[in-house]
Short mmCIF file of C-alpha atoms in Angstrom, two decimals:
data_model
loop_
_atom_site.label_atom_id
_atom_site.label_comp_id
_atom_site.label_asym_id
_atom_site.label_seq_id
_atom_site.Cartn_x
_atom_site.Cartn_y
_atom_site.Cartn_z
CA UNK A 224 0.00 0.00 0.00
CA UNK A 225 1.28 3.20 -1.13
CA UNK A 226 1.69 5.84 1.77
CA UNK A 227 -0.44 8.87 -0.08
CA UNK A 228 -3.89 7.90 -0.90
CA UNK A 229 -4.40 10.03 -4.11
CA UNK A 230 -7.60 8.69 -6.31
CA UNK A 231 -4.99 7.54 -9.10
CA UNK A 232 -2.88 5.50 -6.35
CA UNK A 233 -5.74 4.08 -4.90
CA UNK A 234 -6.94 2.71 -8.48
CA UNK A 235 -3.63 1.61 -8.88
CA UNK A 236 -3.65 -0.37 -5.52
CA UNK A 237 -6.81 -1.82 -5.52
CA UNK A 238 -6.75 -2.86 -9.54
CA UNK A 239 -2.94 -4.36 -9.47
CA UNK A 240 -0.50 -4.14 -6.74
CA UNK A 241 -2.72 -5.06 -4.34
CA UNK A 242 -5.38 -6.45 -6.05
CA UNK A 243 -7.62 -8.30 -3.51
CA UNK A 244 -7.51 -11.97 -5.26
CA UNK A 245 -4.33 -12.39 -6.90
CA UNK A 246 -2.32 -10.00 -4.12
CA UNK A 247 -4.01 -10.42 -1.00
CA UNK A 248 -5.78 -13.48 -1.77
CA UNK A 249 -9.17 -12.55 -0.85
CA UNK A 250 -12.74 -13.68 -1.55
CA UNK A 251 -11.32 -16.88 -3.35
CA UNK A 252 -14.75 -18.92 -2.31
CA UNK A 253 -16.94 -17.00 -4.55
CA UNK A 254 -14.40 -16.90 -7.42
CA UNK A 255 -14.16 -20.64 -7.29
CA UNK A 256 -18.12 -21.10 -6.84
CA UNK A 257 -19.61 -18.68 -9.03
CA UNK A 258 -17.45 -17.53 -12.05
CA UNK A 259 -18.66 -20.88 -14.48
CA UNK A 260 -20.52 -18.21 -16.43
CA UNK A 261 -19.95 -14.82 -17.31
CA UNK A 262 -23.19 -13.48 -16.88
CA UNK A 263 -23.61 -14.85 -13.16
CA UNK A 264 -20.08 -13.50 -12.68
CA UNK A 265 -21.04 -10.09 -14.28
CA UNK A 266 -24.22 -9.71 -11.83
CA UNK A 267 -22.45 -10.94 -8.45
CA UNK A 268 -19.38 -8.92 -8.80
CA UNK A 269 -21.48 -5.83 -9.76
CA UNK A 270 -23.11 -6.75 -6.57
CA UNK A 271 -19.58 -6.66 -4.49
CA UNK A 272 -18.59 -3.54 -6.44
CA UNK A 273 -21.65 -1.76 -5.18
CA UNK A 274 -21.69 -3.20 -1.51
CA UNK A 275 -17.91 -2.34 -1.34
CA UNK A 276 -18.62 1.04 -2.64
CA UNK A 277 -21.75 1.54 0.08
CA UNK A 278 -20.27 0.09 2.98
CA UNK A 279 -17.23 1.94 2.90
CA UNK A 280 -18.85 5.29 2.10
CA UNK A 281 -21.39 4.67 5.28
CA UNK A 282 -18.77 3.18 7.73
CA UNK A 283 -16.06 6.38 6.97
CA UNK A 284 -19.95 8.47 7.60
CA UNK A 285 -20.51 6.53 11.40
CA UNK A 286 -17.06 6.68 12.02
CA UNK A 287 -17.08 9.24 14.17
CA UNK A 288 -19.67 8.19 16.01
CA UNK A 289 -18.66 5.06 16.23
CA UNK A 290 -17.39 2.91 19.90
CA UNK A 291 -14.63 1.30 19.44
CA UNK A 292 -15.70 -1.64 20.99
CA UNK A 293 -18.56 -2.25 18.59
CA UNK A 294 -16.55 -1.25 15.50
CA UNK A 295 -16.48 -4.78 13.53
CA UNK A 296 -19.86 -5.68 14.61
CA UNK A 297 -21.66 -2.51 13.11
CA UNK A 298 -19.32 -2.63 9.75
CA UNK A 299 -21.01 -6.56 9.56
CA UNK A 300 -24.65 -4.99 9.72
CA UNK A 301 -24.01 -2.37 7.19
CA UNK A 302 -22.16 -4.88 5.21
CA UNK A 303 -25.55 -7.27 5.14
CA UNK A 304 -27.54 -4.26 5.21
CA UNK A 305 -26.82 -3.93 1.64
CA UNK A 306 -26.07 -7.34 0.57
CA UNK A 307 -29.61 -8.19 1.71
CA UNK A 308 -30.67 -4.87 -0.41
CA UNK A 309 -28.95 -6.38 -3.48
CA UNK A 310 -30.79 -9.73 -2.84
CA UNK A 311 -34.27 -8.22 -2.59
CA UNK A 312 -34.01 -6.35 -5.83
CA UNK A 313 -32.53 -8.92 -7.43
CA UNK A 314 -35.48 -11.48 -6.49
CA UNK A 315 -37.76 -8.77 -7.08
CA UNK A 316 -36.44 -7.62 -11.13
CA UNK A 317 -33.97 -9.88 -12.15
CA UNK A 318 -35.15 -13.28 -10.80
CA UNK A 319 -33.66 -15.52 -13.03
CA UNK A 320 -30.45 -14.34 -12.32
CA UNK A 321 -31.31 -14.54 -8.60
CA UNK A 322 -32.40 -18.42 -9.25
CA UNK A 323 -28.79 -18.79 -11.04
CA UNK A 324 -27.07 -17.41 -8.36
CA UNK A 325 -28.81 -19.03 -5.37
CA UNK A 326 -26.71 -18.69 -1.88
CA UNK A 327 -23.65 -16.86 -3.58
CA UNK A 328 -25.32 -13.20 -3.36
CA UNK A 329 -26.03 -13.61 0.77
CA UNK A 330 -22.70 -15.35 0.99
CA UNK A 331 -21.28 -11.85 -0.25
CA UNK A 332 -21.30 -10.76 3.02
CA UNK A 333 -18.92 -13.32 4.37
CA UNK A 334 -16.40 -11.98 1.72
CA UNK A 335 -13.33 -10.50 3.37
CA UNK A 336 -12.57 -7.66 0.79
CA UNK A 337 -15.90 -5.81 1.74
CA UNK A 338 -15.00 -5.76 5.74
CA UNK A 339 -11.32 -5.49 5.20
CA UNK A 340 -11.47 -2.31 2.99
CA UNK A 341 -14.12 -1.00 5.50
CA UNK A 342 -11.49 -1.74 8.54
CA UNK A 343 -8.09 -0.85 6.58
CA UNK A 344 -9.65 2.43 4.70
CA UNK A 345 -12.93 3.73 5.46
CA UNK A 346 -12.60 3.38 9.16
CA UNK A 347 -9.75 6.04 8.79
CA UNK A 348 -10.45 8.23 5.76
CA UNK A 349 -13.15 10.66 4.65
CA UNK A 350 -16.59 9.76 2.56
CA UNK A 351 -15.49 10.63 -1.09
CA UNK A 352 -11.90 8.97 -0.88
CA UNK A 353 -13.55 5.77 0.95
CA UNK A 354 -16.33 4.85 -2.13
CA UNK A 355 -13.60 5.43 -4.51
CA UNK A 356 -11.88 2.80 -2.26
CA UNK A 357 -14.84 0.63 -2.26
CA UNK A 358 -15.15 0.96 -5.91
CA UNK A 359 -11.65 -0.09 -7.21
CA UNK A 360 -11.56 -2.46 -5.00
CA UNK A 361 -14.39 -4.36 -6.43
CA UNK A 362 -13.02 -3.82 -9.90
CA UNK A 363 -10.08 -5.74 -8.96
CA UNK A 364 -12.20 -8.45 -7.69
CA UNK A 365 -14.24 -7.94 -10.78
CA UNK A 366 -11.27 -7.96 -13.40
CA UNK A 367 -10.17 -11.47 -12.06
CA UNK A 368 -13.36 -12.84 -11.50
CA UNK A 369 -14.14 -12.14 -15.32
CA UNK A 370 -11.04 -13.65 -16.59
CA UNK A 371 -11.86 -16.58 -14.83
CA UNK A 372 -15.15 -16.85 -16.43
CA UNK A 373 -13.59 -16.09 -19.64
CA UNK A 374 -12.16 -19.52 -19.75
CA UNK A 375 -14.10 -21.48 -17.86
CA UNK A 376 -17.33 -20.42 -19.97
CA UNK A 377 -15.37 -20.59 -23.22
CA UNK A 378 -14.13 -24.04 -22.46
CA UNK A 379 -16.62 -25.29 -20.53
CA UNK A 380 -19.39 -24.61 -22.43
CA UNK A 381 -17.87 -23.22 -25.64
CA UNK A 382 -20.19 -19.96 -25.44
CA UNK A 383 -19.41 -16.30 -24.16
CA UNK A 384 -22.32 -14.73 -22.12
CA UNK A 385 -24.31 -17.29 -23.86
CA UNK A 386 -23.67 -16.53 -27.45
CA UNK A 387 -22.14 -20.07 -28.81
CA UNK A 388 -18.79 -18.91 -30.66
CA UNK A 389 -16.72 -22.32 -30.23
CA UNK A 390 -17.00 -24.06 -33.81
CA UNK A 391 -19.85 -26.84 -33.66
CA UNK A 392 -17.76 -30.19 -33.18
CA UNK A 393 -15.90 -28.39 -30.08
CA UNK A 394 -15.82 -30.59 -27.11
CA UNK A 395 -16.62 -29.09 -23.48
CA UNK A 396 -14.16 -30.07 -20.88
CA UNK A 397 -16.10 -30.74 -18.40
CA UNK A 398 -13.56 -30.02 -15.62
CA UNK A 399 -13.78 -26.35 -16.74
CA UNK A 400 -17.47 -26.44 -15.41
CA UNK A 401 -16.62 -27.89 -11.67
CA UNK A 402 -15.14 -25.91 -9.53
CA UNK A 403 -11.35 -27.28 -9.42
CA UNK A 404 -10.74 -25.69 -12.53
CA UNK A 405 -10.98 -22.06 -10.95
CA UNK A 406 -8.19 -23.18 -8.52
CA UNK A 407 -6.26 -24.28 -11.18
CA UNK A 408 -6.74 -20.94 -13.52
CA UNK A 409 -6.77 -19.01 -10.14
CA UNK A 410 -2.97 -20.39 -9.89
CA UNK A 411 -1.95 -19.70 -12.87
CA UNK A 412 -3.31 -16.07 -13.17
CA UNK A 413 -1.61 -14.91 -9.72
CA UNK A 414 1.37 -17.02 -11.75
CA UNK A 415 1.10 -14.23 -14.95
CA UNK A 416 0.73 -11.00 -12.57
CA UNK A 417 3.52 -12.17 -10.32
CA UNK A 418 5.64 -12.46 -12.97
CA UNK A 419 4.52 -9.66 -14.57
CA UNK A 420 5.66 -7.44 -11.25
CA UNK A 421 8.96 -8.99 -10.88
CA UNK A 422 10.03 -7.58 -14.97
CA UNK A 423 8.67 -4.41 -13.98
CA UNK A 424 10.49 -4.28 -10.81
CA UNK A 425 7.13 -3.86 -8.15
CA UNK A 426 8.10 -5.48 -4.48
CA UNK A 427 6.12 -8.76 -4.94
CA UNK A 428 4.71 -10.33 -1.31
CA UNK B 94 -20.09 12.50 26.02
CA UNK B 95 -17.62 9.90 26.45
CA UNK B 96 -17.97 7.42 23.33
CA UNK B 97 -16.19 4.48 24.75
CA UNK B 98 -18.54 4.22 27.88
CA UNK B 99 -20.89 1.48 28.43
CA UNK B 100 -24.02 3.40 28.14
CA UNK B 101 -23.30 5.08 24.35
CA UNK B 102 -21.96 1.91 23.54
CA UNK B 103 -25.41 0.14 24.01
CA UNK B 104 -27.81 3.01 22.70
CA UNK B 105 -25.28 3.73 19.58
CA UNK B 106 -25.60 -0.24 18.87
CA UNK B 107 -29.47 -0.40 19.34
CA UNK B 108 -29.92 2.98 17.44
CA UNK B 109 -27.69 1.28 14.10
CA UNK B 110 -29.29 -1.81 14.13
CA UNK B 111 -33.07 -0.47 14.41
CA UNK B 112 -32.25 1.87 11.85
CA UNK B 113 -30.88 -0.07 9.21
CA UNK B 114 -33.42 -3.22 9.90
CA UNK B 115 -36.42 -0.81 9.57
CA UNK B 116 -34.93 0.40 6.08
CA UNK B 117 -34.57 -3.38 5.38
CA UNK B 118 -38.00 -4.13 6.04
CA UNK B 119 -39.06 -1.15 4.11
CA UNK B 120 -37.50 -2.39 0.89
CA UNK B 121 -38.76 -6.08 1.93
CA UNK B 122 -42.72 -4.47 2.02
CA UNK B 123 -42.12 -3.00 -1.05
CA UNK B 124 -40.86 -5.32 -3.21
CA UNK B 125 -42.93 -8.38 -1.76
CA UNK B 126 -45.88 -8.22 -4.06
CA UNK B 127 -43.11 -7.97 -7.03
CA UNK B 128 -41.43 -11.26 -5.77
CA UNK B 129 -44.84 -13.41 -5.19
CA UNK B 130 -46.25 -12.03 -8.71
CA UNK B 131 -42.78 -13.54 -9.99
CA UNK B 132 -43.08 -16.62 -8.77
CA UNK B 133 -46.64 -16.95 -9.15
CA UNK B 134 -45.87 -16.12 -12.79
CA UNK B 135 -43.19 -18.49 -13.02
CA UNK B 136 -45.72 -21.91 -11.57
CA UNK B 137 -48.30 -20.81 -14.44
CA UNK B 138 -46.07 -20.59 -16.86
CA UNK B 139 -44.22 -23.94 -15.76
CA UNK B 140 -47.64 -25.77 -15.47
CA UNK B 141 -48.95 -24.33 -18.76
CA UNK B 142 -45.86 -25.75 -20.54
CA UNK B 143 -45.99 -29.03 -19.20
CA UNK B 144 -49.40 -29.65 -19.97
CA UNK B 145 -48.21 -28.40 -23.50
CA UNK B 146 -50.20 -25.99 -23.91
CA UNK B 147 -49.05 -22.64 -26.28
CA UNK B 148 -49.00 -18.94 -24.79
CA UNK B 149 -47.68 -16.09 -26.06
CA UNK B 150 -48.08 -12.93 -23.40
CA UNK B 151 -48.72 -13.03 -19.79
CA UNK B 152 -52.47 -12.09 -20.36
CA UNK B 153 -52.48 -15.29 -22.06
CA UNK B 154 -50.72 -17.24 -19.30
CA UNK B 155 -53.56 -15.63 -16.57
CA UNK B 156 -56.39 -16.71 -18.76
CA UNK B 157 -55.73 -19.49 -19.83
CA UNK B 158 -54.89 -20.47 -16.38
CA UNK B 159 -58.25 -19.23 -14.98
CA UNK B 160 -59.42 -22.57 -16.24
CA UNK B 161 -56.99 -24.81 -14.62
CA UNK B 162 -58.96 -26.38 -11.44
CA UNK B 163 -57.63 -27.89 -8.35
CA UNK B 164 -58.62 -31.49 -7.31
CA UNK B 165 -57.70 -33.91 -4.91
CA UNK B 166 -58.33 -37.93 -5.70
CA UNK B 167 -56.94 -40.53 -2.95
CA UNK B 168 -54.89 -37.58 -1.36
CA UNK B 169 -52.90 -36.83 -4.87
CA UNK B 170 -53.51 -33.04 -5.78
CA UNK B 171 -53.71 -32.82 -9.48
CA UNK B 172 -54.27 -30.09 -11.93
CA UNK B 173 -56.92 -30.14 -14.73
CA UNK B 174 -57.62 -28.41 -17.67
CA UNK B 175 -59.77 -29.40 -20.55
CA UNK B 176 -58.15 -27.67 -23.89
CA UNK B 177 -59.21 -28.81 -27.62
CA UNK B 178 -61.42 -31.67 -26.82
CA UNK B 179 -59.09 -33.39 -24.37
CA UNK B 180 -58.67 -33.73 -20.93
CA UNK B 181 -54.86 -32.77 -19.69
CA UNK B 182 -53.48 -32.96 -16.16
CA UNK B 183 -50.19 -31.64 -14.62
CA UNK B 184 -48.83 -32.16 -11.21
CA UNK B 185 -46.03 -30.47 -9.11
CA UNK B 186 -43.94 -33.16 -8.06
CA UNK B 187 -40.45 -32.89 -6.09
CA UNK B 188 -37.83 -35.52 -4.32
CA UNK B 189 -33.68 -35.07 -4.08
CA UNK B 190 -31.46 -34.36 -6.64
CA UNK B 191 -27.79 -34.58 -6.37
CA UNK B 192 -27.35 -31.31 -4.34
CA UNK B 193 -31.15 -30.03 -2.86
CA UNK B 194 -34.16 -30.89 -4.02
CA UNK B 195 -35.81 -30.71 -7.40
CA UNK B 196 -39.26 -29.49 -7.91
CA UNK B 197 -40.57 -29.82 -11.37
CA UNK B 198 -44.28 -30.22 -12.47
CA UNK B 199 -45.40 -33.28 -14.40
CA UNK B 200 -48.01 -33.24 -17.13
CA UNK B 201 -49.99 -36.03 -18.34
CA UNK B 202 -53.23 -36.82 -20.53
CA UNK B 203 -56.30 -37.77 -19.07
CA UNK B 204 -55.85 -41.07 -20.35
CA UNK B 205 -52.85 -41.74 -18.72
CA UNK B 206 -51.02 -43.41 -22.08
CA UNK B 207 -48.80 -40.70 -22.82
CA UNK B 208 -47.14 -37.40 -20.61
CA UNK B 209 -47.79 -34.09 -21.86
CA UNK B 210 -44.23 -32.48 -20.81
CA UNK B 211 -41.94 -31.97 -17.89
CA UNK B 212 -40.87 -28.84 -17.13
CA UNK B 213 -38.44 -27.66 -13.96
CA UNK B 214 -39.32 -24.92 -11.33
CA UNK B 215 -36.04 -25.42 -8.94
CA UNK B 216 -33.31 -27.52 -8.88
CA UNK B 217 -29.76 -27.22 -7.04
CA UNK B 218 -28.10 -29.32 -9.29
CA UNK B 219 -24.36 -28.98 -10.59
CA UNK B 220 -24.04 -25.99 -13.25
CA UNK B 221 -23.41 -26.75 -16.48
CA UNK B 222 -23.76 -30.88 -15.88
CA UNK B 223 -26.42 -32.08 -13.45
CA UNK B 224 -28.12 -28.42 -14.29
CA UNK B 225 -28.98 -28.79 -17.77
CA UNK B 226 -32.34 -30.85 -16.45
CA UNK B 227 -33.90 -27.27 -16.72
CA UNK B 228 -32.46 -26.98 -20.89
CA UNK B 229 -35.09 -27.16 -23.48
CA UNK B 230 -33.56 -30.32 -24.52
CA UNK B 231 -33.82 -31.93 -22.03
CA UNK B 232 -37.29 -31.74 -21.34
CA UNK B 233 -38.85 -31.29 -24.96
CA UNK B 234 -37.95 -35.08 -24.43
CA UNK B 235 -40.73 -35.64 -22.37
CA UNK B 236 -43.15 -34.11 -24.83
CA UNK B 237 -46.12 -36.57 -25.66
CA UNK B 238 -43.65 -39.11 -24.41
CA UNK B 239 -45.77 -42.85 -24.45
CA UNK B 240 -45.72 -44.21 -21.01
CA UNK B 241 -44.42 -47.74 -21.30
CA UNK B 242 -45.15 -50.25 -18.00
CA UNK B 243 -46.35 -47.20 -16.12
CA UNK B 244 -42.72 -45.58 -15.85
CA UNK B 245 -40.26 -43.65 -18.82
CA UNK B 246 -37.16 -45.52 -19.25
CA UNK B 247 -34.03 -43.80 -19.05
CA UNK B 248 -30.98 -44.92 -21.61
CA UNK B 249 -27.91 -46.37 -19.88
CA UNK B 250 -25.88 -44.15 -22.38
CA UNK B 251 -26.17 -40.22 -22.23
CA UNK B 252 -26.90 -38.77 -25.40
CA UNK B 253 -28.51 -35.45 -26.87
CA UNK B 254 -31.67 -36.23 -26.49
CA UNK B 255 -34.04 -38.96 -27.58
CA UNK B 256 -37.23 -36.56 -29.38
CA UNK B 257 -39.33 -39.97 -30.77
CA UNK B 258 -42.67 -39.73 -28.56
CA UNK B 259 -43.19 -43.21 -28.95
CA UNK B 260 -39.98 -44.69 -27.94
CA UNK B 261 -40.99 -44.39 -24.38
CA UNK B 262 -37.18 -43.79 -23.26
CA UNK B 263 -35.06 -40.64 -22.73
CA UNK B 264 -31.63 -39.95 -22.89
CA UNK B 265 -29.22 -39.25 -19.47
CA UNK B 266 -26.97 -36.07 -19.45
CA UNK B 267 -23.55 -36.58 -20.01
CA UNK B 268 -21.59 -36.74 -16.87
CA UNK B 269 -25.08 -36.06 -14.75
CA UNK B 270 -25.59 -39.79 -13.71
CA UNK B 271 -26.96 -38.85 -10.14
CA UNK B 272 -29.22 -36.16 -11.64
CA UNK B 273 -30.40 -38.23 -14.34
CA UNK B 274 -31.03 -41.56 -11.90
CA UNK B 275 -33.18 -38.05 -9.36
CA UNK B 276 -35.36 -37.39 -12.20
CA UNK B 277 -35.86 -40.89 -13.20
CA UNK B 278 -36.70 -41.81 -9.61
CA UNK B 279 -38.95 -38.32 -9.21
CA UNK B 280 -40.61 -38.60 -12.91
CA UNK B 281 -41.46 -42.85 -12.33
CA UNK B 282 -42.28 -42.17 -8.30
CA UNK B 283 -44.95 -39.61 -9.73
CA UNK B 284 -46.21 -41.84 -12.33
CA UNK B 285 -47.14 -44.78 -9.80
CA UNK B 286 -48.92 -42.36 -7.87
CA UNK B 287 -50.91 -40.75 -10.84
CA UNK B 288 -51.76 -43.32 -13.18
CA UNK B 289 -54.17 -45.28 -10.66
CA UNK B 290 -55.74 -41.69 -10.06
CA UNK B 291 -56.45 -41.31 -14.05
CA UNK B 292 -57.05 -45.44 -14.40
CA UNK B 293 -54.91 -45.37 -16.96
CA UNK B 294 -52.33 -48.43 -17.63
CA UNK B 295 -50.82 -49.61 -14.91
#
């Protein structure tokens, strides 16, 4: 983490050096669970990009008011305060991408990158600054999410958001549907952006 | 005021959770009649196309569905609807899949001989394998399928889809063999139930 937290630093952070997944090594249940298909991966990590955004915007507004005591427990409500918002509006206008996703959107409040950057930024740092935070921080999760997705759909079913584009006689693999597979291209893409920092001389974790 | 005491502690942490559960509840209230009209537009719809029967707009779906009616015959709830001359009957059925349970509705002419389609309201099954149970290829399968022995027969090799009505068989899903054996056991646990209802072969 960079010491001044100027928008373009933060973007900087939050999309690559410290990217949540492939730096920090957050919120890896959902992007093994969910990210078979683009378009359930497109919804859900909209949904963490939003909640992120929310939370930390109302925790750095409480702050203030906040006991110290009570901190982690009231950043937890707000978090399901609007996870729970994204679920009822979801059921309510989009339900058959609420039936796709089943458990995954309530499970976003169990993922670490919404609470951490509501401990590690907003708790600390004004409104504005803090859903800029919450934003960029998503997008990370969002960028490597959506890679993932890119293969696994493309192999796995041989379609992009649905649209067939793998020639007829293509064969799914089958393993690119399960779960393992994320692990595997999980590996390999914290393998590329490693590698990636080393030639351009970053300190790599 | 001192904010660490015991006293703000408590009122700050009953103030922050009333507030934001009340707002919760809000959007709950106002969205609830949006959710039920969903779903209840989803089981028409899903009943309607199992008992094979074309629609086109929602109006449709709601008036045509005005003429479904509800009976009960030796504790088995069925659904009726007489449409061009014949008698057609669906009925929700559900039992385990691999993951949760699957609940499907199950439509079948009045005579018993044949089923009038399958068509899936919720399953948990495995995305992308077990899951394809709710594809249009899958269940156009069922479609006028002849019901052979009182049960459907399910091939012992997956395949795309077996589309002869008369065959009496269906195919399994490729690498979906504990989803495919669920629906066999649902679909043929149904059927034993039903067909003594409607008197038809047994």
């Amino acid at each position: 983490m960079s010491d001044v937290a100027t928008p373009t630093v933060i973007l900087k952070d939050n999309v690559w050096t410290s990217n949540p997944i492939f730096m920090q090594v957050l919120g890896i249940c959902s992007a093994l669970a969910v990210t078979n298909l683009l378009v359930n991966t497109w919804i859900m990590t909209l949904g963490v990009v939003g909640v992120t955004a929310m939370s930390n915007l109302t925790v750095s507004l409480v702050k203030s008011f906040m006991p110290r005591k009570v901190r982690m427990m009231v950043q937890t409500l707000i978090i399901a305060f609007y996870v729970i918002i994204v679920d009822i509006l979801l059921r309510a206008y989009l339900p058959d991408i609420s039936r796709a996703l089943g458990p995954y959107v309530g499970l976003i409040i169990t993922n670490c990158i919404i609470m951490g950057r509501a401990e590690a930024f907003a708790q600390s740092n004004p409104p504005l600054i803090s859903i800029w935070d919450g934003l960029t921080s998503g997008l990370g999760y969002m960028g490597v999410l959506l890679a993932i997705a890119l293969v696994r759909e493309l192999l796995g079913f041989g379609t992009l958001f649905g649209y067939q584009v793998m020639p007829n006689g293509f064969e799914p693999w089958i393993i690119m549907v399960l779960p393992p597979s994320a692990f595997f291209l999980l590996g390999i893409l914290i393998w590329i952006a490693k590698s990636i920092m080393i030639k351009q001389g970053e300190p790599v974790v | 005021m001192n904010k660490q005491g015991f006293g703000y502690t408590v009122v700050f942490t009953f103030v922050v959770a009333f507030i934001f559960v009340a707002l919760l509840a809000g959007a709950n209230a106002m969205t609830v009649e949006q959710v039920r009209f969903n779903q209840q537009i989803r089981r028409q719809r899903a009943i309607l196309t199992a008992m094979n029967i074309p629609y086109d707009t929602e109006e449709q779906v709601a008036e045509i569905f005005d003429m479904v009616e509800e009976l009960e015959s030796n504790g088995v709830t069925l659904l009726q609807l007489e449409f061009e001359g014949d008698t057609r009957y669906a009925k929700e059925v559900s039992g385990s899949g691999v993951w949760g349970t699957i609940r499907a509705v199950l439509g079948v002419q009045g005579n018993g001989e044949r089923l009038l389609g399958l068509e899936i309201l919720e399953h948990n099954e495995t995305p992308g394998l077990g899951g394809r149970i709710d594809e249009d290829w899958f269940t156009r399968q069922f479609r006028e399928k002849l019901i052979i022995n009182g049960s459907i027969q399910f091939n012992e090799q997956p395949g795309e889809g077996d589309f002869d009505p008369d065959s009496g068989r269906v195919d399994r899903i490729t690498g979906a063999t504990g989803t495919s054996t669920s629906m066999r056991r649902i679909i043929n646990n149904s059927l034993e139930e039903l067909l003594p209802v409607l008197g038809g072969e047994q």
